[in-house]
Amino acid sequence: MNVSLYSWAVILLALIAANLPFLNQQLFAVIPLNRSEGYVKPIWWRLIELVVLYFAVGGAAYFLESTIGNTFAHHWEFFAISGCLFLVFAFPGYVFRYLYKHR
């Protein structure tokens, strides 16, 4: 695989992972939290999932970067920018869950 394909794979993975907490009622889309009918997952669970998935995508990206060659040094600026980009990726899921009127 080449560098461009790895880059697009990480971007697609980040887009899916950022929207995952908002598109289901289970923890990490696997663990059911409550089996009652009208249960809605609270926002704080969704934010915890978002942070954990951010670091999971970062770990996958670091692994892919290390398979290409030497990894670059990541300082606080990198994490600030990638965290904000992850939040921008999560915006469609947030809009669908909280701003869109479900009829």
PDB file of C-alpha atoms in Angstrom:
ATOM      1  CA  MET A   1       0.000   0.000   0.000  1.00  0.00           C
ATOM      2  CA  ASN A   2       1.186   3.499  -0.641  1.00  0.00           C
ATOM      3  CA  VAL A   3       1.167   6.592   1.550  1.00  0.00           C
ATOM      4  CA  SER A   4      -1.853   8.141  -0.151  1.00  0.00           C
ATOM      5  CA  LEU A   5      -3.983   5.055   0.454  1.00  0.00           C
ATOM      6  CA  TYR A   6      -2.926   4.950   4.120  1.00  0.00           C
ATOM      7  CA  SER A   7      -3.854   8.613   4.485  1.00  0.00           C
ATOM      8  CA  TRP A   8      -7.310   8.126   3.016  1.00  0.00           C
ATOM      9  CA  ALA A   9      -7.840   5.018   5.146  1.00  0.00           C
ATOM     10  CA  VAL A  10      -7.058   6.981   8.330  1.00  0.00           C
ATOM     11  CA  ILE A  11      -9.380   9.819   7.271  1.00  0.00           C
ATOM     12  CA  LEU A  12     -12.218   7.384   6.524  1.00  0.00           C
ATOM     13  CA  LEU A  13     -11.613   5.550   9.818  1.00  0.00           C
ATOM     14  CA  ALA A  14     -11.697   8.853  11.716  1.00  0.00           C
ATOM     15  CA  LEU A  15     -14.924   9.909   9.996  1.00  0.00           C
ATOM     16  CA  ILE A  16     -16.643   6.634  10.903  1.00  0.00           C
ATOM     17  CA  ALA A  17     -15.283   6.571  14.457  1.00  0.00           C
ATOM     18  CA  ALA A  18     -16.259  10.188  15.141  1.00  0.00           C
ATOM     19  CA  ASN A  19     -19.887   9.576  14.183  1.00  0.00           C
ATOM     20  CA  LEU A  20     -20.206   6.153  15.813  1.00  0.00           C
ATOM     21  CA  PRO A  21     -21.171   7.392  19.327  1.00  0.00           C
ATOM     22  CA  PHE A  22     -24.047   9.433  17.946  1.00  0.00           C
ATOM     23  CA  LEU A  23     -25.538   6.833  15.624  1.00  0.00           C
ATOM     24  CA  ASN A  24     -26.300   4.044  18.110  1.00  0.00           C
ATOM     25  CA  GLN A  25     -27.496   3.443  21.660  1.00  0.00           C
ATOM     26  CA  GLN A  26     -24.803   0.908  22.590  1.00  0.00           C
ATOM     27  CA  LEU A  27     -21.399   1.487  24.106  1.00  0.00           C
ATOM     28  CA  PHE A  28     -18.816   1.412  21.282  1.00  0.00           C
ATOM     29  CA  ALA A  29     -21.581  -0.079  19.070  1.00  0.00           C
ATOM     30  CA  VAL A  30     -21.124  -3.435  20.823  1.00  0.00           C
ATOM     31  CA  ILE A  31     -22.012  -3.347  24.536  1.00  0.00           C
ATOM     32  CA  PRO A  32     -25.718  -2.793  25.328  1.00  0.00           C
ATOM     33  CA  LEU A  33     -26.148  -0.303  28.172  1.00  0.00           C
ATOM     34  CA  ASN A  34     -29.819  -0.823  28.997  1.00  0.00           C
ATOM     35  CA  ARG A  35     -32.351  -3.116  27.417  1.00  0.00           C
ATOM     36  CA  SER A  36     -35.447  -1.063  28.275  1.00  0.00           C
ATOM     37  CA  GLU A  37     -37.455   0.267  25.345  1.00  0.00           C
ATOM     38  CA  GLY A  38     -37.179   4.060  25.656  1.00  0.00           C
ATOM     39  CA  TYR A  39     -33.559   4.216  26.817  1.00  0.00           C
ATOM     40  CA  VAL A  40     -31.430   7.012  25.399  1.00  0.00           C
ATOM     41  CA  LYS A  41     -27.686   6.991  25.958  1.00  0.00           C
ATOM     42  CA  PRO A  42     -26.640  10.131  27.891  1.00  0.00           C
ATOM     43  CA  ILE A  43     -24.347  12.725  26.328  1.00  0.00           C
ATOM     44  CA  TRP A  44     -21.522  12.062  28.778  1.00  0.00           C
ATOM     45  CA  TRP A  45     -21.288   8.432  27.561  1.00  0.00           C
ATOM     46  CA  ARG A  46     -21.112   9.719  24.018  1.00  0.00           C
ATOM     47  CA  LEU A  47     -18.314  12.153  24.898  1.00  0.00           C
ATOM     48  CA  ILE A  48     -16.318   9.433  26.681  1.00  0.00           C
ATOM     49  CA  GLU A  49     -16.725   7.234  23.611  1.00  0.00           C
ATOM     50  CA  LEU A  50     -15.587  10.109  21.411  1.00  0.00           C
ATOM     51  CA  VAL A  51     -12.373  10.586  23.418  1.00  0.00           C
ATOM     52  CA  VAL A  52     -11.592   6.856  23.503  1.00  0.00           C
ATOM     53  CA  LEU A  53     -12.230   6.512  19.774  1.00  0.00           C
ATOM     54  CA  TYR A  54     -10.010   9.550  19.102  1.00  0.00           C
ATOM     55  CA  PHE A  55      -7.102   7.784  20.791  1.00  0.00           C
ATOM     56  CA  ALA A  56      -7.943   4.484  19.050  1.00  0.00           C
ATOM     57  CA  VAL A  57      -7.835   6.162  15.638  1.00  0.00           C
ATOM     58  CA  GLY A  58      -4.618   7.905  16.676  1.00  0.00           C
ATOM     59  CA  GLY A  59      -3.105   4.545  17.599  1.00  0.00           C
ATOM     60  CA  ALA A  60      -4.139   3.055  14.261  1.00  0.00           C
ATOM     61  CA  ALA A  61      -2.700   6.066  12.432  1.00  0.00           C
ATOM     62  CA  TYR A  62       0.554   5.774  14.389  1.00  0.00           C
ATOM     63  CA  PHE A  63       0.748   2.075  13.496  1.00  0.00           C
ATOM     64  CA  LEU A  64       0.230   2.803   9.798  1.00  0.00           C
ATOM     65  CA  GLU A  65       2.791   5.603   9.952  1.00  0.00           C
ATOM     66  CA  SER A  66       5.340   3.288  11.539  1.00  0.00           C
ATOM     67  CA  THR A  67       4.821   0.679   8.800  1.00  0.00           C
ATOM     68  CA  ILE A  68       5.689   3.291   6.164  1.00  0.00           C
ATOM     69  CA  GLY A  69       8.952   4.300   7.812  1.00  0.00           C
ATOM     70  CA  ASN A  70      10.146   6.538  10.618  1.00  0.00           C
ATOM     71  CA  THR A  71       7.457   8.302  12.595  1.00  0.00           C
ATOM     72  CA  PHE A  72       7.392  12.057  12.990  1.00  0.00           C
ATOM     73  CA  ALA A  73       7.509  13.806  16.357  1.00  0.00           C
ATOM     74  CA  HIS A  74       4.054  14.878  17.543  1.00  0.00           C
ATOM     75  CA  HIS A  75       3.891  17.876  19.840  1.00  0.00           C
ATOM     76  CA  TRP A  76       0.895  19.533  21.465  1.00  0.00           C
ATOM     77  CA  GLU A  77       0.018  21.406  18.269  1.00  0.00           C
ATOM     78  CA  PHE A  78      -0.564  18.139  16.433  1.00  0.00           C
ATOM     79  CA  PHE A  79      -2.936  16.852  19.098  1.00  0.00           C
ATOM     80  CA  ALA A  80      -4.825  20.159  19.277  1.00  0.00           C
ATOM     81  CA  ILE A  81      -5.372  20.221  15.517  1.00  0.00           C
ATOM     82  CA  SER A  82      -6.239  16.538  15.183  1.00  0.00           C
ATOM     83  CA  GLY A  83      -8.643  16.760  18.149  1.00  0.00           C
ATOM     84  CA  CYS A  84     -10.439  19.704  16.562  1.00  0.00           C
ATOM     85  CA  LEU A  85     -10.566  17.877  13.227  1.00  0.00           C
ATOM     86  CA  PHE A  86     -12.053  14.843  14.984  1.00  0.00           C
ATOM     87  CA  LEU A  87     -14.746  17.082  16.494  1.00  0.00           C
ATOM     88  CA  VAL A  88     -15.495  18.514  13.045  1.00  0.00           C
ATOM     89  CA  PHE A  89     -15.836  14.959  11.729  1.00  0.00           C
ATOM     90  CA  ALA A  90     -18.306  14.232  14.565  1.00  0.00           C
ATOM     91  CA  PHE A  91     -20.563  17.159  13.640  1.00  0.00           C
ATOM     92  CA  PRO A  92     -22.872  15.266  11.218  1.00  0.00           C
ATOM     93  CA  GLY A  93     -23.607  12.616  13.854  1.00  0.00           C
ATOM     94  CA  TYR A  94     -24.253  15.287  16.473  1.00  0.00           C
ATOM     95  CA  VAL A  95     -26.637  17.121  14.164  1.00  0.00           C
ATOM     96  CA  PHE A  96     -28.475  13.892  13.362  1.00  0.00           C
ATOM     97  CA  ARG A  97     -28.829  12.954  17.041  1.00  0.00           C
ATOM     98  CA  TYR A  98     -29.629  16.282  18.692  1.00  0.00           C
ATOM     99  CA  LEU A  99     -30.652  18.884  16.101  1.00  0.00           C
ATOM    100  CA  TYR A 100     -32.577  16.909  13.492  1.00  0.00           C
ATOM    101  CA  LYS A 101     -36.276  16.467  14.314  1.00  0.00           C
ATOM    102  CA  HIS A 102     -37.154  12.777  14.150  1.00  0.00           C
ATOM    103  CA  ARG A 103     -40.819  12.293  13.305  1.00  0.00           C
TER     104      ARG A 103
END
